[in-house]
Short mmCIF file of C-alpha atoms in Angstrom, two decimals:
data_model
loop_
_atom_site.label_atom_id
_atom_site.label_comp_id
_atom_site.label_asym_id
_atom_site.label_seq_id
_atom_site.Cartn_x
_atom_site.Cartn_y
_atom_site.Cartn_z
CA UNK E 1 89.41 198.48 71.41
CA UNK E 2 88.61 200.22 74.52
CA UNK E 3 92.73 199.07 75.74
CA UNK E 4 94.14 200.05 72.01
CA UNK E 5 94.15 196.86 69.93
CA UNK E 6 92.84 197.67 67.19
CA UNK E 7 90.40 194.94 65.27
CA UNK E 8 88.68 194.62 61.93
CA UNK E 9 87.09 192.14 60.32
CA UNK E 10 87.75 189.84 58.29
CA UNK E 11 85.67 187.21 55.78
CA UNK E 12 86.15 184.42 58.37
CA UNK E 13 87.47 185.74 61.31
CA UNK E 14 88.21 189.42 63.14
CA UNK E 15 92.10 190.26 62.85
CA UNK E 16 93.32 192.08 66.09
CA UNK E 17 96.49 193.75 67.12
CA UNK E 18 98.27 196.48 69.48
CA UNK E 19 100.15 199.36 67.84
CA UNK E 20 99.82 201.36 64.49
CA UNK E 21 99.86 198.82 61.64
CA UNK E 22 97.66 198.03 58.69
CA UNK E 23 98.28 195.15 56.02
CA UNK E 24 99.51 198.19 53.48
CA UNK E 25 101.96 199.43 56.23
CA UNK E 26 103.32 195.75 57.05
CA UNK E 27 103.35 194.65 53.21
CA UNK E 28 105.54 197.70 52.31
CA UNK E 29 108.21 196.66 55.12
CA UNK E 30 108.11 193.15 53.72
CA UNK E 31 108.38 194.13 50.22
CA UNK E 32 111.80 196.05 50.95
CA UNK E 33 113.34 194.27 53.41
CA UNK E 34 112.67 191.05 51.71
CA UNK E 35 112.80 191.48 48.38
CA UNK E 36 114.91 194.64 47.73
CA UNK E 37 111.57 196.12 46.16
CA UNK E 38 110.38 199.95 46.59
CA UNK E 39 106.64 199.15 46.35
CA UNK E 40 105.68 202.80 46.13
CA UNK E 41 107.48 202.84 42.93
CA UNK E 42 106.10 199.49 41.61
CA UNK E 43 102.89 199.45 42.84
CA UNK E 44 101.23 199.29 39.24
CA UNK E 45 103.06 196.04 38.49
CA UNK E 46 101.27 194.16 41.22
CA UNK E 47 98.10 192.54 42.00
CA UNK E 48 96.27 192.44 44.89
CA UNK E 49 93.25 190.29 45.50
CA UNK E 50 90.94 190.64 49.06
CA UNK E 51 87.86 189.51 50.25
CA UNK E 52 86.99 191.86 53.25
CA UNK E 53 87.07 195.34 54.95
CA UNK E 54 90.61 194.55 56.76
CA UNK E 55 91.60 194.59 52.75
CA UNK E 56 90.73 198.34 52.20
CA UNK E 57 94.15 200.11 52.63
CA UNK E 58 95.39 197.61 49.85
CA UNK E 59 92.43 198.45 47.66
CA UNK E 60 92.93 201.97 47.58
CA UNK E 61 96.72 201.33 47.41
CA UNK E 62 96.64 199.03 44.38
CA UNK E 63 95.69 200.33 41.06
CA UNK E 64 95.50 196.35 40.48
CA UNK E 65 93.44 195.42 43.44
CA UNK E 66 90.68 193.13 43.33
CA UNK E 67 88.16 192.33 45.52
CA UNK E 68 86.65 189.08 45.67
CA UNK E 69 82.61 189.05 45.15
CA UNK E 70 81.77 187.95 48.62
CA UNK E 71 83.78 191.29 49.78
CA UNK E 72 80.58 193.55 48.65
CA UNK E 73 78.37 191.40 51.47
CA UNK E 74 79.85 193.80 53.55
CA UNK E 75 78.74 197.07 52.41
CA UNK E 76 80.15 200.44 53.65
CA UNK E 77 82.28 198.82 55.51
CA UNK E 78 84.91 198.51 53.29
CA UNK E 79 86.07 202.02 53.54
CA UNK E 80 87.85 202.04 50.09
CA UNK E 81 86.60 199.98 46.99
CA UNK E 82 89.06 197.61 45.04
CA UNK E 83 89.40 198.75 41.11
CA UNK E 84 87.87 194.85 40.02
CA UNK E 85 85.39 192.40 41.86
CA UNK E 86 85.24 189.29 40.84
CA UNK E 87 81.99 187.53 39.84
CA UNK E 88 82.20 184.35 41.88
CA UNK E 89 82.46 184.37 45.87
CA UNK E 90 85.94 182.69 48.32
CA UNK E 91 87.87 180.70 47.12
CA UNK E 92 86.74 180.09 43.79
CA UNK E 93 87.16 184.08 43.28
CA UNK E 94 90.69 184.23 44.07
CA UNK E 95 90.78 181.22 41.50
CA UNK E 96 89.05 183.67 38.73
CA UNK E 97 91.99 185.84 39.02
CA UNK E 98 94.88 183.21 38.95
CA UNK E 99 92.51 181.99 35.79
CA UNK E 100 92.79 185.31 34.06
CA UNK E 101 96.53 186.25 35.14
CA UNK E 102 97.69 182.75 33.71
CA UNK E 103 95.73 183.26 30.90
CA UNK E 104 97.35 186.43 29.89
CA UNK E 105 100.66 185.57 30.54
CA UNK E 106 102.64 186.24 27.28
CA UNK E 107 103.75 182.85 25.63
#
C-alpha cells in the first residue's frame, strides 16, 4: 500500500490493484459498455449478493444488495452494510438467494 496498490480483503483471498477503481466503479463501466445499461438509473432492478468488505461500495450502492452470512465474521470492516444477509454462510448463501429469486419469479 505503501507504493499505491490498493488491497482489501476478500472471503478467501486479498484483491489488490494500482489506480483508482472499486468493484462499483468497474461494474458501472461494464454495465454500459456492455450491455447498453445506465446502472445509475436501474440500480433498483438489480441484485447484488457479496460475502466480504471488498463488497461494500456495492452494498451501499444496491438497494437490492445482499450480503452473504459469513460477510458479518468480519465486523466493522465492512464499511457499508448490505440491505439483506442471508442466514446460511459461502456458497450455500449465494444459493439461498438464487432459491428465493427463482422462487418468486412470476409464472
Amino acid at each position: 500500500e505503501k507504493h499505491g496498490l490498493t488491497a482489501k480483503v476478500s472471503s478467501i483471498h486479498v484483491n489488490g490493484w494500482f489506480g483508482n477503481y472499486d468493484k462499483l466503479s468497474m461494474t458501472k463501466i461494464l454495465m454500459r459498455e456492455a450491455f447498453t445499461v445506465d446502472l445509475d438509473a436501474m440500480r433498483e432492478a438489480y441484485v447484488f449478493v457479496g460475502d466480504s468488505p471488498n463488497d461494500a461500495p456495492m452494498f451501499g450502492y444496491f438497494p437490492h444488495a445482499v450480503g452473504v452470512a459469513n460477510m458479518l465474521d468480519f465486523g466493522a470492516r465492512v464499511e457499508k452494510l448490505p440491505a439483506y444477509v442471508t442466514v446460511e454462510r459461502c456458497g450455500a448463501g449465494f444459493a439461498e438467494v438464487a432459491e428465493c429469486l427463482l422462487a418468486a419469479r412470476l409464472p
